[in-house]
XYZ file of C-alpha atoms in Angstrom:
208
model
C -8.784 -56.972 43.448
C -5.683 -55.718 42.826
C -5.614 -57.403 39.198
C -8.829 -55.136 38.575
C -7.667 -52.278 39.579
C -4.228 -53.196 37.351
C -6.744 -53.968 34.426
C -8.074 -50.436 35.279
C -5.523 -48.265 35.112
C -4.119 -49.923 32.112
C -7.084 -49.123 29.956
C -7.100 -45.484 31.544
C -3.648 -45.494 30.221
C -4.706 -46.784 26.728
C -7.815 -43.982 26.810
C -4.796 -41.461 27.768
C -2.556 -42.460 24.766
C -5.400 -42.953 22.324
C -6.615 -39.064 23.300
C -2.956 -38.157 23.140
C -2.583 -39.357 19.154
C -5.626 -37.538 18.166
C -5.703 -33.990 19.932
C -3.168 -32.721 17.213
C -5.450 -33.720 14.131
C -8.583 -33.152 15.685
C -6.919 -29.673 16.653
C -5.484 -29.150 13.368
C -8.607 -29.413 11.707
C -11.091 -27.320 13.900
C -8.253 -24.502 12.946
C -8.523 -25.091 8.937
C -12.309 -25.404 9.398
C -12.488 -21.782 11.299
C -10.095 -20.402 8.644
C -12.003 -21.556 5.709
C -15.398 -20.639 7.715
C -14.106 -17.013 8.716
C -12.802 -16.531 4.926
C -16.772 -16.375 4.378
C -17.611 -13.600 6.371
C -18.262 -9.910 5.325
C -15.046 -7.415 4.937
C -15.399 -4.872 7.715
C -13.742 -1.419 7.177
C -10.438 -1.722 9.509
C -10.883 1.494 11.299
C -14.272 -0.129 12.881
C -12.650 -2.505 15.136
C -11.695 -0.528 18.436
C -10.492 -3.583 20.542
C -6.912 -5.299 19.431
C -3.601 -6.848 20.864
C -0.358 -5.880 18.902
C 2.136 -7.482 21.076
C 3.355 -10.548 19.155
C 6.072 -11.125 21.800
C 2.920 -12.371 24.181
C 2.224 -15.215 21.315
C 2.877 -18.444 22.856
C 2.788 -21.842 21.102
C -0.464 -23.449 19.947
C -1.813 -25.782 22.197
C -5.307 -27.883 22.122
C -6.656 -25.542 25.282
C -6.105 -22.771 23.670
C -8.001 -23.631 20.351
C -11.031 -24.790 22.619
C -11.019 -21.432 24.186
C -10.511 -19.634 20.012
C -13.480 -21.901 19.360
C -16.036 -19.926 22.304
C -14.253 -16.638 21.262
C -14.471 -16.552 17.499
C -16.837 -13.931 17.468
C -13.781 -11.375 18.697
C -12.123 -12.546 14.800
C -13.616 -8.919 12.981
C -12.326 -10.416 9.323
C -11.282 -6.803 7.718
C -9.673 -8.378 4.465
C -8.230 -11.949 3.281
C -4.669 -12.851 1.930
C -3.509 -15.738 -0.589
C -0.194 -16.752 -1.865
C -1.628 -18.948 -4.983
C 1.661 -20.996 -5.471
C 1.252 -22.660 -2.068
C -2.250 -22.625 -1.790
C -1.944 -20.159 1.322
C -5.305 -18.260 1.843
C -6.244 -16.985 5.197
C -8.738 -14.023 6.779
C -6.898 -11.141 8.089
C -8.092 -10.065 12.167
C -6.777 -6.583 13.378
C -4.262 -7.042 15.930
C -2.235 -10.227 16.914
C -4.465 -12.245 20.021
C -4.881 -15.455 19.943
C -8.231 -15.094 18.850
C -7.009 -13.571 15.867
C -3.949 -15.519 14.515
C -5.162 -18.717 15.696
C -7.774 -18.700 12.620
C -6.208 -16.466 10.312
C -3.361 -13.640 10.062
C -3.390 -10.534 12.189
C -2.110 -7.367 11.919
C 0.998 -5.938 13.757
C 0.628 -2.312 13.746
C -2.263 -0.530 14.775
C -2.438 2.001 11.824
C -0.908 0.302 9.371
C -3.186 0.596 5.929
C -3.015 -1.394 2.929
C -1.311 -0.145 -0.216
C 0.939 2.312 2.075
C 4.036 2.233 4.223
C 4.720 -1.612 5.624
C 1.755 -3.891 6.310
C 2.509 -6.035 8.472
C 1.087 -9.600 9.215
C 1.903 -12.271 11.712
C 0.691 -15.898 12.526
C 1.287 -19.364 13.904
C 3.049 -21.661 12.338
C 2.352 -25.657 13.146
C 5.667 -27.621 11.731
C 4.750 -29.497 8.690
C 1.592 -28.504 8.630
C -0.178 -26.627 5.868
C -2.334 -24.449 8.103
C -2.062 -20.608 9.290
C 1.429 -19.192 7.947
C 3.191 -22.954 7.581
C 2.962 -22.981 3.813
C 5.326 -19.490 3.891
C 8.302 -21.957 4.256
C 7.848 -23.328 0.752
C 7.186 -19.730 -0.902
C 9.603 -18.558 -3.550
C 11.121 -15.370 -4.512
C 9.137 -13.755 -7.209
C 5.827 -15.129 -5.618
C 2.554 -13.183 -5.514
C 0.790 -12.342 -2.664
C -2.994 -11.351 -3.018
C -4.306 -9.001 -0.403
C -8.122 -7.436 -0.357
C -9.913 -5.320 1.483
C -13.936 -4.185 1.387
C -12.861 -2.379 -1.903
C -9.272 -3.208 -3.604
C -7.189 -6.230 -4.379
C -3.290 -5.372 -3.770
C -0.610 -7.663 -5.265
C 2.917 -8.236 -3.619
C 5.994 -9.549 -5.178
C 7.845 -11.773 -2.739
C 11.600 -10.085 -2.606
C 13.202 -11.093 0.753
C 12.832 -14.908 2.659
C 14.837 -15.310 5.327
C 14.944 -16.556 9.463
C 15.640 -13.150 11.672
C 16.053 -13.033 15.565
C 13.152 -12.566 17.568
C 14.576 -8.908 18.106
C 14.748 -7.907 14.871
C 11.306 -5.730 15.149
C 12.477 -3.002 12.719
C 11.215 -5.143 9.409
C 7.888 -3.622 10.316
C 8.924 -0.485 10.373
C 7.921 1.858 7.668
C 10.578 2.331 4.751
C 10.318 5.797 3.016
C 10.348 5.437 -0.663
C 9.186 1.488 -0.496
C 5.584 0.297 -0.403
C 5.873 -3.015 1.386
C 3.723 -5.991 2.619
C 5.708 -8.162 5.586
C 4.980 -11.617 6.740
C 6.377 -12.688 10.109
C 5.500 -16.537 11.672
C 8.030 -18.519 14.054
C 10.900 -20.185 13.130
C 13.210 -22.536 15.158
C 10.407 -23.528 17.697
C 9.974 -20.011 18.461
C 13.703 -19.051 19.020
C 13.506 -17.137 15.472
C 10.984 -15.682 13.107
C 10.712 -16.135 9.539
C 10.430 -13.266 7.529
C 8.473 -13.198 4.349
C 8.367 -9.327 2.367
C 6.767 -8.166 -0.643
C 7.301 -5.102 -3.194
C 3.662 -3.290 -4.078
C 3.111 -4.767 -7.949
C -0.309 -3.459 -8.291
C -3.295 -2.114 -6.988
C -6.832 -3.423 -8.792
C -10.677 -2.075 -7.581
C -13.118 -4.960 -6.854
């Protein structure tokens, strides 16, 4: 008996382990698939979406719960424009506001007025270390970059000119800068001690 119920807990053990090795690929790719599958959907004007979170302090780290409970919820992702940085293959929808709903599939804005092609735009996501998912391929962006941005109507293209980890408390690089038309990229850095900071310089804005 008790050699049966040794056998038994081993192989619960094993079934524990072997669950263990593949919730962080199996969780990995339901969040690419979403991102890719939300890229499809129709640009909604921004100004439609009533309901948002803008609190990126609340963020807490990804875990496998949390992308099961994304999965039930993805209908809360409104997609109101997409963003791609072509040298690392980086191309994500954009939610309003920054719930987990929102920037576990895609990037979400940090400011609840902010508009494209004015002032600071402001985006934030996860990051997964290593990964190339969500904001993880803005670690291997370079100065001088390009970062695409549309909308329902206009495609706006960034020039990457800062790249650097900030505190947690340094909130002000969303702040509008008079004179400057700027696009700002924010993700964790330092598991979650820091942020990385990411900012583009308006280059040009083209009609669609």
């Amino acid at each position: 008996m008790k050699s049966k119920l040794t056998t038994m807990l081993l192989i619960i053990i094993l079934i524990i382990g072997v669950g263990l090795i593949f919730v962080n690929p199996i969780q990995n790719k339901l969040i690419a698939l979403n991102s890719q599958a939300l890229l499809q959907e129709e640009i909604i004007v921004a100004d439609t979406v009533k309901e948002a979170s803008f609190d990126f302090n609340e963020v807490q780290s990804i875990n496998f719960a949390d992308v099961l409970e994304a999965q039930l919820s993805k209908k809360q992702f409104a997609v109101i424009g997409a963003i791609a940085i072509p040298s690392v293959d980086l191309e994500l929808p954009i939610g309003k506001g920054v719930s987990e709903a929102v920037i576990l599939y895609g990037a979400g804005t940090m400011k609840p007025d902010q508009q494209l092609g004015q002032g600071n735009y402001a985006l934030a996501s996860h990051y997964i270390e290593g990964k190339d998912i969500l904001f993880g391929p803005l670690y291997n962006v370079e100065l001088g970059d390009a970062i695409l941005i549309s909308d329902a109507s206009h495609l706006y293209e960034y020039t990457i000119t800062v790249k650097e980890v900030i505190l947690d408390s340094d909130v002000q690089v969303i702040y509008d800068v008079p004179g400057q038309t700027l696009l700002t990229l924010i993700t964790c850095a330092e598991q979650g001690t820091k942020r990385l900071l990411v900012q583009g310089e308006l280059a040009k804005i083209t009609e669609i």
